[in-house]
Amino acid sequence: MSGERSTARTTLARAGEGLPTGRSVGLAIGALFWAWLVVRWVTIWAGYSEPFFPVAFFEGLATGFENDALVMQQNTGALAPVLDFVAGFWFLFSDVASFVAFAVEYLPTLAEGAWLTVVLTVAGIAFGLVIAVPLSVARVYGGVVTRSLALVYIELIRGTPLLAQLFVIYYGLNMSQYFRGVSSGLLPTTAVWVAIVGFTINSAAYQAEYIRSALESVESGQLTAARAIGLSRIDGIRHVVLPQGLRYAIPGWTNELVYLIKYSSLAAFITVVELFESGRDIAGQTFQYLNIYALLALFYLALVLSATLFMGWVEDRVAIPGLGVRDGRE
Amino acid sequence: MVLSLASPPALDAVDWVALAQFESGDWAFVREQLPYLARGFVVTLLLTLTSIVLGFLAGFPMGAIEVYGRGPLRSFVYGAGVVLRAIPIVVILVFMFFVAPIPLPGGQFAFDVPRVGSVSFGRSAFLAATVGLGLRSAAYQAQIFRGALQSVSGGQMEAARSVGMSRLQGIRHVVLPQALRRSIPGFQNEFTIVLKDTSIAFAIGLTELFARADNLFTQRTTATLELFLFISLVYFIMTFVTNRSLDYLGDYYAIPGGDR
Amino acid sequence: MSDQHSGTADGTDTSAATASGTEASDTDTASADAATAGAASQPLLRVEDLQKSYGDETVLRGISFDLDKRDVEVIIGPSGSGKSTMLRCVNRLTEFQGGAIYLDGESVMAMNDNDLRRRVGMVFQDINLFAHLTALQNVTLGLRKVRGMGKEAAREKAMDQLDRVGLASQADSYPAELSGGQKQRVGIARALAMDPELLLFDEPTSALDPELVGEVLEVMRDLAEGGMTMLVVTHEMGFARRAASSLMFLDEGRIVERGPPEQLFDDPEHDRTAEFLQRLTTISEEV
Ligand SMILES: Nc1ncnc2c1ncn2[C@@H]1O[C@H](COP(=O)(O)OP(=O)(O)O)[C@@H](O)[C@H]1O
Ligand SMILES: [Mg+2]
């Protein structure tokens, strides 16, 4: 693949292929993860938030291993060096078991946080796209005024930190007040709505850039040919340039999706309890920082790798012979 | 203000009361706090530089290893890259600060900057932020260099070998000079990403620009919008200047007729 | 083939629209009135003192000629002489600064450009098939979005056109899966499907490998024999000799010479024409 934009995608995509049988193993793990996550969400909505697996069992395992190891270490006979060696492994098993016990206990909370992470990501990219398409078309095909307006928007948003943007709309403009009406009951809290607005505004600018460069890589002869059979400019862009350009933009989208999954964590600072914030809450209660951050890392890794695999699948699905595999496109 | 200086006759046309109303309070508060914010700005600049440098020092060899390396080293670099690129930077920073087994020094860094005054900030937070932002950046810079190295055609290496250079010489004298030029656009992108993401170091209490705005905002909640708009502008100017400078660098080192 | 010019409902519609258009445009120049007056022999295309420049660079310096229905005009000339520009003025893919162009008596400047392009088809040197659409979809797109035809009707009509260029069997192939010659034949089918009154060809074979040129020229010859009015920029002299009703030599934005092909080949008035034709034939013999 070409261009820096697509690098994240290709490397991550290759993560699945790196190991010889890695791809199928990866897919199986991914499928299990999502199956569990979806079932977990459904049970939580249905009012059941207890762990699916017995925490006490793994805790028991952990203490069992640890006690055994301590006993082994106390042996002073001829076998002492061997037992000491084995004890080392038993301590390791004990650690693993207590990590699993910890994970089992707090997975429901993290799953709840992951729900909001997914919601913010999907909403951000979808609403962002709705704005990004006209923005990028204005940027490429617009007149002086629309082109400059689009350029200013895109550059201002891309030139400032997302965190500052979230603070401006949440604390500065107090945007939550507009969402009071749509945040009761099962609906998300007002902060979630504001975060969605923030990610939409932000993502629109980045997506517009990806789509712009994709549109520019569609040969100009395509629009000329569309005009030559009598299509208007707008129709030519809509039926000929966009269908090709949007395919070229898929690697950019993969990046954008990965970006949103990760940066949705910043919603934590405007009080949204998404994945990172729910992890922070757990850390605050348990002080088990290492465990919780390991879990968070695994969660994000799973989300990001699934997004990458999914986009690869989308790219294959909409692939057209001879399109999007051209070299030298940037 | 400037306008009224330029055209004194319009003085009485300006609604001074309304202007004063607007001017008073929150923007004035931002102006008062400029020195305080400026010290944060210095920290932001410093953190950006240290992170980028660490990212380059680690990322450049990582990229080379991904292209030319083999065996467990390559797998390790590759795996580390995947993980670092998949985890949110805020998680990485908090991890580096609270969990990672890095010996973080205590106390404060403090030094005088002419016209800005005494800048001081926590040693441990700054170090953790540098390591976090730097390693994450290394993972991305490695990708940029990897892509650039791979984009130099195999023919170039063959040509180098055909004039009698060793593999290492070929890399050093033929592939690298071209690859480095080609990484400029990606590097530009990465530089601004690091710059913007230094704001997230406020999560571990580093008193850089964003954290200082955040502190002021808790002091005076009515000035929130003004404060964050103002620092956004500062970040924008920084990214803008960075981009233009690197554009210039790219043009300066461009090979006539060649792509970058 | 000729059934598309007469008989169909579309054909009648178009001529009705053209007649009213002509009546309305009495602000046009005197010669246009004259042309309307002699309605029986009104040329399908009239180009009058056409002038065009890009910025400071003048590309067309006053070009005038008539083209009757069923005429096939072949245009030759050195690279940069303005051939493509002239074609693009006819369907207004580019705007011109001076002179006038009439299609069936109606000034193209007075027409909606989308309507104009529906009536004047174009085949490109670089083919420009829509890369994301199959051969069939390339042809149906215009029928559906410009002519507003239904899905089935468009499909049927498009299949007829593909059949006409011998590519019905490749209807579901994407451009990347077709050879250059096949692509260009789809390009012709795409233009034909709109039932154009006039077809413009801009060096339709010059991007093709030599062995693929023949199949495209054959389709074009069939069209010419079927009575299609064509304005063809090409340096395929075999085609010019056999299919052209008239040959035009363009140089530096002017018509140097124009006449029946045999006359230009055998007894050109200008040395420049002779020289250029001489070079063309030498090159094609080398190839
Ligand atoms: N879009 C354009 N902008 C500026 N100059 C152009 C453009 N298109 C063509 N020209 C110029 O007009 C002249 C005639 O071009 P063209 O009509 O393409 O020639 P031909 O088709 O006979 O080779 C050339 O000198 C070319 O450089
Ligand atoms: Mg031409």
JSON list of C-alpha atoms in Angstrom, two decimals, chain A residues 65 68-70 72-73 79-94:
[
{"chain": "A", "resi": 65, "resn": "PHE", "atom": "CA", "xyz": [-1.15, -22.09, 43.92]},
{"chain": "A", "resi": 68, "resn": "ASP", "atom": "CA", "xyz": [1.51, -24.68, 47.50]},
{"chain": "A", "resi": 69, "resn": "ALA", "atom": "CA", "xyz": [4.40, -22.55, 46.35]},
{"chain": "A", "resi": 70, "resn": "LEU", "atom": "CA", "xyz": [5.04, -21.26, 49.84]},
{"chain": "A", "resi": 72, "resn": "MET", "atom": "CA", "xyz": [7.45, -25.92, 48.44]},
{"chain": "A", "resi": 73, "resn": "GLN", "atom": "CA", "xyz": [9.80, -23.08, 49.29]},
{"chain": "A", "resi": 79, "resn": "LEU", "atom": "CA", "xyz": [14.90, -31.67, 46.58]},
{"chain": "A", "resi": 80, "resn": "ALA", "atom": "CA", "xyz": [14.97, -28.04, 47.65]},
{"chain": "A", "resi": 81, "resn": "PRO", "atom": "CA", "xyz": [16.49, -26.57, 44.46]},
{"chain": "A", "resi": 82, "resn": "VAL", "atom": "CA", "xyz": [14.00, -28.41, 42.26]},
{"chain": "A", "resi": 83, "resn": "LEU", "atom": "CA", "xyz": [11.07, -27.47, 44.41]},
{"chain": "A", "resi": 84, "resn": "ASP", "atom": "CA", "xyz": [12.22, -23.90, 44.49]},
{"chain": "A", "resi": 85, "resn": "PHE", "atom": "CA", "xyz": [12.26, -23.92, 40.71]},
{"chain": "A", "resi": 86, "resn": "VAL", "atom": "CA", "xyz": [8.75, -25.38, 40.54]},
{"chain": "A", "resi": 87, "resn": "ALA", "atom": "CA", "xyz": [7.57, -22.91, 43.13]},
{"chain": "A", "resi": 88, "resn": "GLY", "atom": "CA", "xyz": [8.52, -20.13, 40.77]},
{"chain": "A", "resi": 89, "resn": "PHE", "atom": "CA", "xyz": [6.04, -21.48, 38.23]},
{"chain": "A", "resi": 90, "resn": "TRP", "atom": "CA", "xyz": [3.40, -21.91, 40.89]},
{"chain": "A", "resi": 91, "resn": "PHE", "atom": "CA", "xyz": [3.74, -18.26, 41.84]},
{"chain": "A", "resi": 92, "resn": "LEU", "atom": "CA", "xyz": [3.31, -17.37, 38.19]},
{"chain": "A", "resi": 93, "resn": "PHE", "atom": "CA", "xyz": [0.18, -19.51, 37.92]},
{"chain": "A", "resi": 94, "resn": "SER", "atom": "CA", "xyz": [-1.12, -17.86, 41.06]}
]
